């Protein structure tokens, strides 16, 4: 069975992420989308909330599983008995860092392959940061994220605004 792990922050999941997930689900028997806990990044959504949004938007993809992970990615991938790491590439700017990470992971665990899927051009501008910025400024999220999670994001922005006063 060919199992792939698609790791990321997914804070929140965007249409760009979903496009990669859908395409990967056609290539692999199972795709595990993993919310990586990353203490360096300040997140808008908790890990549990990010997983819930991912579950909502992938509910019709039976071979996609949502999970979270922490620590060294290759250790997580091994624990899941997967042999592939999926990464999405948007622009040349993504490439240098991702290339370096792929080489480090290969060195740490030669049996695990990193595969890159190129973004669909219509999503190449899209990132979770763009979504958060548009949402905080009250812009329309249609076509940036799946329709079924727009209200969750709007609600979260409101919540944050209210707690800040
Ligand atoms: P972001 O950069 O949006 O905060 P993540 O850290 O959650 O995203 O990224 C998880 C993975 O998804 C990475 O491999 C990243 O390159 C990829 N990715 C993010 N946005 C897109 C997009 N619009 N198209 C293709 N891949 C993407």
XYZ file of N, CA, C and O and ligand atoms in Angstrom:
687
model
N 0.845 -1.201 0.000
C 0.000 0.000 0.000
C 0.882 1.254 0.000
O 1.792 1.375 0.818
N 0.609 2.163 -0.933
C 1.409 3.398 -1.031
C 0.761 4.489 -0.168
O -0.321 4.975 -0.482
N 1.481 4.822 0.908
C 0.949 5.832 1.841
C 1.827 7.082 1.789
O 3.053 6.985 1.847
N 1.175 8.248 1.655
C 1.925 9.512 1.627
C 1.475 10.411 2.768
O 0.310 10.395 3.170
N 2.428 11.177 3.278
C 2.114 12.164 4.312
C 2.233 13.552 3.689
O 3.226 13.848 3.017
N 1.207 14.372 3.866
C 1.240 15.763 3.392
C 1.262 16.658 4.632
O 0.223 16.873 5.260
N 2.443 17.150 5.009
C 2.549 17.932 6.242
C 2.442 19.427 5.990
O 2.757 19.913 4.901
N 2.011 20.161 6.999
C 1.948 21.617 6.866
C 1.357 22.233 8.116
O 1.051 21.520 9.086
N 1.204 23.561 8.076
C 0.588 24.230 9.222
C -0.932 24.254 9.053
O -1.678 24.163 10.024
N -1.378 24.424 7.806
C -2.813 24.446 7.491
C -3.577 25.380 8.430
O -4.573 24.992 9.040
N -3.089 26.612 8.525
C -3.646 27.591 9.488
C -4.277 28.775 8.777
O -3.731 29.874 8.821
N -5.403 28.634 8.109
C -6.219 27.443 7.888
C -5.927 26.817 6.521
O -5.153 27.371 5.746
N -6.588 25.655 6.259
C -6.486 25.014 4.944
C -7.051 25.966 3.883
O -8.028 26.673 4.123
N -6.403 26.016 2.720
C -6.849 26.879 1.614
C -7.240 26.011 0.406
O -6.995 24.799 0.409
N -7.764 26.650 -0.625
C -8.072 25.909 -1.853
C -6.806 25.356 -2.500
O -6.856 24.357 -3.209
N -5.675 26.031 -2.270
C -4.394 25.535 -2.800
C -4.012 24.222 -2.147
O -3.605 23.264 -2.812
N -4.163 24.151 -0.806
C -3.883 22.897 -0.094
C -4.833 21.795 -0.590
O -4.404 20.674 -0.862
N -6.126 22.161 -0.676
C -7.125 21.151 -1.038
C -6.848 20.585 -2.435
O -7.018 19.383 -2.672
N -6.406 21.430 -3.331
C -6.067 20.990 -4.686
C -4.943 19.939 -4.634
O -5.015 18.900 -5.303
N -3.942 20.198 -3.803
C -2.832 19.241 -3.664
C -3.350 17.934 -3.035
O -3.013 16.831 -3.482
N -4.205 18.059 -2.021
C -4.748 16.868 -1.340
C -5.543 16.007 -2.333
O -5.374 14.792 -2.408
N -6.397 16.668 -3.131
C -7.228 15.920 -4.089
C -6.357 15.209 -5.126
O -6.589 14.047 -5.461
N -5.356 15.920 -5.603
C -4.493 15.308 -6.623
C -3.672 14.166 -6.032
O -3.521 13.112 -6.649
N -3.175 14.362 -4.812
C -2.379 13.302 -4.167
C -3.247 12.073 -3.889
O -2.781 10.935 -3.990
N -4.530 12.315 -3.567
C -5.400 11.186 -3.228
C -5.666 10.292 -4.438
O -6.070 9.142 -4.301
N -5.415 10.840 -5.637
C -5.599 10.031 -6.856
C -4.333 9.225 -7.160
O -4.350 8.276 -7.928
N -3.219 9.634 -6.589
C -1.937 8.976 -6.885
C -1.626 7.884 -5.849
O -1.081 6.843 -6.184
N -2.009 8.144 -4.576
C -1.638 7.230 -3.497
C -2.854 6.463 -2.977
O -3.990 6.915 -3.127
N -2.573 5.297 -2.350
C -3.671 4.529 -1.761
C -4.239 5.270 -0.556
O -5.433 5.241 -0.291
N -3.312 5.903 0.185
C -3.772 6.659 1.362
C -2.933 7.916 1.503
O -1.716 7.871 1.300
N -3.599 9.032 1.824
C -2.888 10.296 2.074
C -3.197 10.730 3.506
O -4.371 10.862 3.873
N -2.147 10.921 4.291
C -2.339 11.424 5.657
C -1.958 12.900 5.655
O -0.811 13.253 5.375
N -2.947 13.752 5.902
C -2.687 15.197 5.967
C -2.378 15.503 7.425
O -3.210 15.275 8.309
N -1.162 15.985 7.658
C -0.698 16.120 9.045
C -0.455 17.575 9.431
O 0.382 18.246 8.824
N -1.181 18.019 10.436
C -0.961 19.362 10.984
C 0.258 19.263 11.887
O 0.233 18.575 12.908
N 1.353 19.891 11.468
C 2.571 19.830 12.269
C 2.542 20.951 13.307
O 2.329 22.109 12.969
N 2.767 20.577 14.555
C 2.866 21.583 15.624
C 4.200 22.262 15.467
O 5.239 21.601 15.461
N 4.156 23.573 15.282
C 5.404 24.302 15.054
C 5.451 25.488 16.011
O 4.726 26.459 15.842
N 6.320 25.350 17.000
C 6.330 26.372 18.057
C 6.857 27.724 17.565
O 6.665 28.740 18.206
N 7.521 27.723 16.381
C 8.061 28.993 15.878
C 6.989 29.907 15.289
O 7.187 31.099 15.163
N 5.866 29.285 14.866
C 4.840 30.084 14.192
C 3.710 30.398 15.159
O 3.243 29.515 15.873
N 3.252 31.648 15.158
C 2.073 31.990 15.952
C 0.850 31.663 15.103
O 0.698 32.179 14.001
N 0.001 30.772 15.608
C -1.123 30.311 14.799
C -2.414 31.038 15.152
O -2.579 31.531 16.260
N -3.313 31.101 14.181
C -4.629 31.684 14.415
C -5.561 30.613 14.990
O -6.317 30.858 15.910
N -5.461 29.406 14.434
C -6.321 28.300 14.866
C -5.505 27.302 15.698
O -4.318 27.096 15.417
N -6.153 26.666 16.667
C -5.469 25.615 17.431
C -5.297 24.406 16.506
O -5.962 24.309 15.458
N -4.436 23.482 16.917
C -4.208 22.283 16.096
C -5.523 21.534 15.903
O -5.857 21.091 14.796
N -6.312 21.407 16.985
C -7.589 20.691 16.899
C -8.544 21.391 15.914
O -9.202 20.734 15.108
N -8.585 22.716 15.957
C -9.456 23.464 15.032
C -8.993 23.281 13.587
O -9.808 23.121 12.671
N -7.678 23.308 13.375
C -7.154 23.137 12.013
C -7.498 21.749 11.476
O -7.847 21.579 10.310
N -7.451 20.745 12.376
C -7.809 19.378 11.966
C -9.288 19.289 11.625
O -9.675 18.618 10.676
N -10.104 19.989 12.412
C -11.546 19.967 12.181
C -11.875 20.578 10.807
O -12.693 20.048 10.058
N -11.221 21.700 10.473
C -11.450 22.341 9.163
C -11.009 21.399 8.044
O -11.689 21.243 7.024
N -9.874 20.741 8.236
C -9.383 19.791 7.224
C -10.365 18.625 7.066
O -10.649 18.187 5.946
N -10.906 18.146 8.200
C -11.871 17.038 8.126
C -13.099 17.462 7.325
O -13.600 16.707 6.503
N -13.574 18.671 7.578
C -14.753 19.176 6.869
C -14.531 19.177 5.362
O -15.392 18.752 4.604
N -13.368 19.678 4.921
C -13.181 19.878 3.477
C -12.733 18.605 2.756
O -12.713 18.574 1.529
N -12.379 17.562 3.518
C -11.943 16.316 2.863
C -12.926 15.176 3.121
O -12.603 14.025 2.862
N -14.126 15.528 3.607
C -15.055 14.462 4.014
C -15.455 13.536 2.855
O -15.814 12.393 3.084
N -15.342 14.024 1.627
C -15.720 13.187 0.489
C -14.533 12.442 -0.124
O -14.648 11.859 -1.205
N -13.391 12.498 0.521
C -12.207 11.799 0.004
C -11.890 10.638 0.959
O -11.245 10.825 1.995
N -12.376 9.432 0.620
C -12.292 8.328 1.569
C -10.866 7.880 1.916
O -10.649 7.302 2.981
N -9.914 8.137 1.033
C -8.551 7.659 1.341
C -7.676 8.761 1.952
O -6.455 8.655 1.962
N -8.325 9.814 2.453
C -7.578 10.902 3.097
C -7.859 10.875 4.603
O -9.013 10.803 5.029
N -6.776 10.898 5.367
C -6.895 10.853 6.828
C -6.282 12.131 7.399
O -5.305 12.631 6.852
N -6.851 12.665 8.467
C -6.321 13.888 9.084
C -5.676 13.527 10.421
O -6.236 12.764 11.209
N -4.492 14.066 10.649
C -3.764 13.736 11.873
C -2.926 14.953 12.282
O -2.909 15.964 11.574
N -2.253 14.855 13.402
C -1.303 15.905 13.767
C 0.009 15.235 14.143
O 0.056 14.035 14.429
N 1.072 16.019 14.113
C 2.370 15.452 14.450
C 3.278 16.513 15.027
O 3.000 17.716 14.942
N 4.353 16.038 15.627
C 5.305 16.969 16.194
C 6.695 16.338 16.085
O 6.812 15.145 15.874
N 7.704 17.154 16.200
C 9.064 16.609 16.142
C 9.523 16.367 14.719
O 9.014 16.973 13.771
N 10.480 15.454 14.606
C 11.103 15.197 13.308
C 10.110 14.542 12.345
O 9.545 13.488 12.651
N 9.932 15.157 11.168
C 8.939 14.649 10.213
C 9.218 13.202 9.803
O 8.305 12.383 9.741
N 10.495 12.863 9.542
C 10.775 11.491 9.067
C 10.398 10.445 10.119
O 9.971 9.341 9.771
N 10.528 10.791 11.394
C 10.134 9.832 12.445
C 8.627 9.608 12.419
O 8.150 8.491 12.558
N 7.899 10.713 12.204
C 6.445 10.612 12.107
C 6.052 9.744 10.901
O 5.205 8.861 10.999
N 6.712 9.999 9.768
C 6.389 9.277 8.530
C 6.648 7.771 8.710
O 5.841 6.929 8.314
N 7.759 7.449 9.361
C 8.089 6.034 9.616
C 7.042 5.385 10.511
O 6.602 4.271 10.263
N 6.660 6.120 11.555
C 5.670 5.598 12.512
C 4.355 5.269 11.795
O 3.656 4.322 12.140
N 4.046 6.045 10.770
C 2.802 5.838 10.019
C 2.977 4.801 8.911
O 2.072 4.581 8.104
N 4.167 4.222 8.826
C 4.500 3.243 7.780
C 4.287 3.794 6.382
O 3.862 3.088 5.464
N 4.567 5.083 6.244
C 4.477 5.738 4.938
C 5.881 5.829 4.340
O 6.875 5.753 5.073
N 5.936 5.966 3.024
C 7.241 6.077 2.362
C 7.385 7.349 1.548
O 8.390 7.562 0.893
N 6.340 8.172 1.569
C 6.371 9.378 0.740
C 5.956 10.612 1.544
O 5.049 10.536 2.376
N 6.644 11.724 1.233
C 6.250 13.022 1.777
C 5.828 13.857 0.574
O 6.547 13.924 -0.426
N 4.648 14.472 0.664
C 4.161 15.326 -0.423
C 4.377 16.780 -0.035
O 4.071 17.174 1.089
N 4.855 17.546 -0.971
C 4.987 18.994 -0.768
C 4.394 19.706 -1.963
O 4.502 19.219 -3.096
N 3.796 20.853 -1.713
C 3.276 21.658 -2.822
C 4.277 22.766 -3.119
O 4.873 23.314 -2.202
N 4.456 23.044 -4.385
C 5.368 24.135 -4.763
C 4.585 25.223 -5.470
O 3.906 24.970 -6.450
N 4.704 26.441 -4.938
C 3.995 27.567 -5.549
C 4.885 28.363 -6.486
O 4.490 28.750 -7.561
N 6.090 28.638 -6.012
C 6.962 29.539 -6.773
C 8.403 29.157 -6.501
O 8.677 28.333 -5.626
N 9.290 29.772 -7.236
C 10.711 29.498 -7.041
C 11.097 29.769 -5.583
O 11.926 29.082 -5.005
N 10.412 30.746 -4.982
C 10.733 31.091 -3.594
C 10.476 29.928 -2.632
O 11.128 29.820 -1.604
N 9.525 29.052 -2.932
C 9.298 27.863 -2.087
C 10.422 26.863 -2.273
O 10.701 26.056 -1.399
N 11.046 26.897 -3.455
C 11.889 25.785 -3.864
C 13.132 25.589 -3.008
O 13.423 24.472 -2.566
N 13.848 26.691 -2.741
C 15.149 26.549 -2.086
C 15.021 25.860 -0.721
O 15.737 24.904 -0.423
N 14.089 26.342 0.071
C 13.887 25.770 1.404
C 13.400 24.323 1.316
O 13.919 23.433 1.999
N 12.427 24.093 0.442
C 11.861 22.741 0.320
C 12.900 21.744 -0.208
O 12.924 20.585 0.202
N 13.737 22.198 -1.106
C 14.794 21.362 -1.672
C 15.766 20.947 -0.561
O 16.114 19.772 -0.417
N 16.134 21.931 0.258
C 17.043 21.676 1.377
C 16.413 20.679 2.364
O 17.058 19.717 2.785
N 15.142 20.896 2.694
C 14.456 19.990 3.625
C 14.383 18.576 3.064
O 14.563 17.600 3.783
N 14.107 18.484 1.754
C 14.003 17.163 1.127
C 15.345 16.437 1.222
O 15.403 15.228 1.494
N 16.438 17.171 1.039
C 17.769 16.549 1.109
C 18.097 16.133 2.545
O 18.652 15.055 2.766
N 17.734 16.974 3.497
C 17.975 16.631 4.914
C 17.185 15.369 5.262
O 17.714 14.424 5.853
N 15.909 15.344 4.865
C 15.077 14.182 5.186
C 15.600 12.915 4.522
O 15.545 11.829 5.083
N 16.130 13.058 3.316
C 16.696 11.915 2.584
C 17.931 11.383 3.327
O 18.163 10.176 3.397
N 18.696 12.307 3.864
C 19.904 11.935 4.607
C 19.500 11.198 5.896
O 20.097 10.186 6.268
N 18.482 11.720 6.553
C 18.038 11.118 7.816
C 17.375 9.760 7.586
O 17.508 8.851 8.383
N 16.649 9.655 6.490
C 15.878 8.429 6.227
C 15.814 8.162 4.720
O 14.863 8.537 4.049
N 16.849 7.483 4.188
C 16.966 7.317 2.725
C 15.771 6.614 2.064
O 15.549 6.782 0.873
N 15.001 5.842 2.869
C 13.889 5.100 2.239
C 12.670 5.984 1.977
O 11.740 5.575 1.290
N 12.671 7.173 2.541
C 11.508 8.053 2.358
C 11.766 9.040 1.216
O 12.783 9.721 1.199
N 10.826 9.077 0.278
C 10.957 9.980 -0.877
C 10.079 11.213 -0.684
O 8.919 11.087 -0.283
N 10.623 12.383 -1.025
C 9.795 13.591 -1.042
C 9.359 13.852 -2.475
O 10.190 13.860 -3.381
N 8.067 14.017 -2.671
C 7.551 14.295 -4.014
C 6.890 15.669 -4.016
O 6.153 16.015 -3.096
N 7.181 16.434 -5.064
C 6.626 17.783 -5.173
C 5.507 17.812 -6.195
O 5.671 17.315 -7.305
N 4.399 18.396 -5.808
C 3.325 18.640 -6.772
C 3.289 20.145 -7.012
O 3.283 20.934 -6.059
N 3.275 20.524 -8.289
C 3.245 21.952 -8.606
C 1.834 22.470 -8.404
O 0.868 21.793 -8.760
N 1.738 23.646 -7.847
C 0.427 24.255 -7.647
C -0.314 24.431 -8.976
O 0.317 24.594 -10.017
N -1.644 24.392 -8.902
C -2.413 24.770 -10.089
C -2.264 26.290 -10.198
O -2.333 26.979 -9.176
N -2.079 26.786 -11.420
C -1.738 28.206 -11.553
C -2.759 29.126 -10.880
O -2.411 30.166 -10.331
N -4.020 28.704 -10.881
C -5.042 29.596 -10.292
C -4.892 29.748 -8.778
O -5.524 30.602 -8.171
N -4.065 28.884 -8.156
C -3.871 28.993 -6.707
C -2.458 29.427 -6.328
O -2.096 29.414 -5.158
N -1.668 29.793 -7.316
C -0.253 30.026 -7.030
C -0.025 31.216 -6.088
O 0.997 31.302 -5.438
N -0.990 32.120 -6.014
C -0.849 33.295 -5.151
C -1.321 33.024 -3.727
O -1.204 33.863 -2.845
N -1.883 31.852 -3.521
C -2.628 31.593 -2.293
C -1.771 31.001 -1.178
O -1.013 30.056 -1.400
N -1.889 31.573 0.014
C -1.240 30.991 1.188
C -2.170 31.204 2.374
O -3.089 32.035 2.317
N -1.915 30.485 3.451
C -2.728 30.670 4.659
C -2.589 32.105 5.157
O -3.545 32.691 5.658
N -1.392 32.683 5.011
C -1.186 34.067 5.480
C -2.067 35.034 4.712
O -2.646 35.961 5.293
N -2.161 34.844 3.384
C -3.034 35.710 2.565
C -4.476 35.588 3.050
O -5.173 36.596 3.223
N -4.916 34.359 3.301
C -6.287 34.138 3.762
C -6.524 34.865 5.087
O -7.532 35.553 5.276
N -5.548 34.753 6.008
C -5.706 35.387 7.318
C -5.752 36.909 7.188
O -6.518 37.587 7.857
N -4.934 37.419 6.286
C -4.895 38.868 6.104
C -6.216 39.368 5.523
O -6.797 40.329 6.033
N -6.685 38.704 4.457
C -7.957 39.111 3.843
C -9.086 39.015 4.873
O -9.903 39.934 5.012
N -9.100 37.908 5.639
C -10.164 37.705 6.631
C -10.118 38.798 7.695
O -11.155 39.358 8.062
N -8.929 39.119 8.179
C -8.849 40.136 9.246
C -9.263 41.511 8.763
O -9.703 42.350 9.545
N -9.108 41.746 7.441
C -9.483 43.055 6.906
C -10.919 43.066 6.373
O -11.360 44.028 5.752
N -11.622 41.952 6.600
C -13.033 41.893 6.227
C -13.281 41.632 4.752
O -14.382 41.863 4.254
N -12.271 41.120 4.046
C -12.433 40.833 2.614
C -13.169 39.526 2.365
O -13.370 38.724 3.291
N -13.562 39.319 1.110
C -14.340 38.136 0.729
C -13.407 36.928 0.565
O -12.396 36.998 -0.130
N -13.783 35.817 1.207
C -12.907 34.625 1.176
C -13.300 33.625 0.100
O -12.667 32.572 -0.026
N -14.330 33.951 -0.661
C -14.793 33.036 -1.706
C -13.658 32.756 -2.688
O -12.919 33.667 -3.056
N -13.515 31.515 -3.070
C -12.464 31.044 -3.987
C -11.074 30.984 -3.355
O -10.134 30.489 -3.973
N -10.923 31.495 -2.130
C -9.632 31.360 -1.442
C -9.625 30.098 -0.590
O -8.618 29.396 -0.481
N -10.773 29.841 0.037
C -10.918 28.630 0.862
C -12.235 27.956 0.481
O -13.113 28.599 -0.090
N -12.390 26.658 0.803
C -13.658 26.002 0.471
C -14.830 26.705 1.176
O -14.694 27.139 2.333
N -15.967 26.795 0.459
C -17.138 27.516 0.974
C -17.533 27.080 2.389
O -17.918 27.906 3.207
N -17.452 25.767 2.644
C -17.976 25.264 3.924
C -17.171 25.696 5.149
O -17.603 25.463 6.268
N -16.002 26.324 4.942
C -15.268 26.773 6.138
C -15.162 28.310 6.241
O -14.557 28.828 7.166
N -15.778 29.011 5.273
C -15.697 30.485 5.290
C -16.218 31.042 6.615
O -15.567 31.846 7.279
N -17.389 30.534 7.049
C -17.984 31.069 8.281
C -17.127 30.767 9.503
O -17.055 31.566 10.435
N -16.460 29.602 9.499
C -15.584 29.263 10.635
C -14.455 30.286 10.761
O -14.070 30.669 11.856
N -13.946 30.716 9.598
C -12.831 31.669 9.614
C -13.328 33.050 10.048
O -12.727 33.707 10.898
N -14.477 33.458 9.490
C -15.049 34.760 9.847
C -15.318 34.813 11.354
O -15.000 35.782 12.040
N -15.881 33.708 11.888
C -16.194 33.629 13.323
C -14.920 33.764 14.159
O -14.879 34.452 15.159
N -13.867 33.089 13.705
C -12.597 33.114 14.444
C -12.014 34.539 14.485
O -11.556 34.995 15.529
N -12.070 35.216 13.350
C -11.551 36.592 13.282
C -12.319 37.481 14.256
O -11.741 38.284 14.978
N -13.655 37.279 14.286
C -14.513 38.060 15.199
C -14.132 37.793 16.649
O -13.989 38.698 17.455
N -13.965 36.501 16.958
C -13.592 36.076 18.315
C -12.305 36.762 18.756
O -12.217 37.307 19.845
N -11.314 36.741 17.879
C -10.010 37.327 18.200
C -10.168 38.831 18.436
O -9.637 39.387 19.391
N -10.962 39.457 17.575
C -11.171 40.904 17.685
C -11.846 41.240 19.026
O -11.464 42.163 19.714
N -12.842 40.384 19.400
C -13.562 40.659 20.649
C -12.683 40.458 21.873
O -12.748 41.226 22.822
N -11.831 39.432 21.852
C -10.979 39.212 23.029
C -9.903 40.297 23.152
O -9.448 40.604 24.235
N -9.521 40.850 21.981
C -8.538 41.945 22.036
C -9.180 43.263 22.476
O -8.499 44.185 22.902
N -10.508 43.325 22.293
C -11.258 44.519 22.706
C -11.198 45.639 21.710
O -10.494 45.656 20.745
P 1.198 28.155 3.936
O 2.512 28.466 3.273
O 0.018 28.472 3.087
O 1.099 28.666 5.350
P 1.619 25.426 4.910
O 2.799 25.679 5.746
O 0.409 24.919 5.602
O 1.125 26.623 4.005
O 2.017 24.494 3.693
C 1.804 23.123 3.586
C 2.216 22.662 2.210
O 1.289 23.138 1.235
C 3.581 23.124 1.720
O 4.153 22.071 0.980
C 3.244 24.306 0.824
O 4.225 24.528 -0.158
C 1.957 23.797 0.193
N 1.091 24.864 -0.309
C 0.611 25.932 0.369
N -0.158 26.716 -0.416
C -0.174 26.118 -1.643
C -0.774 26.452 -2.896
N -1.496 27.560 -3.061
N -0.571 25.602 -3.946
C 0.190 24.502 -3.777
N 0.788 24.150 -2.637
C 0.614 24.926 -1.574
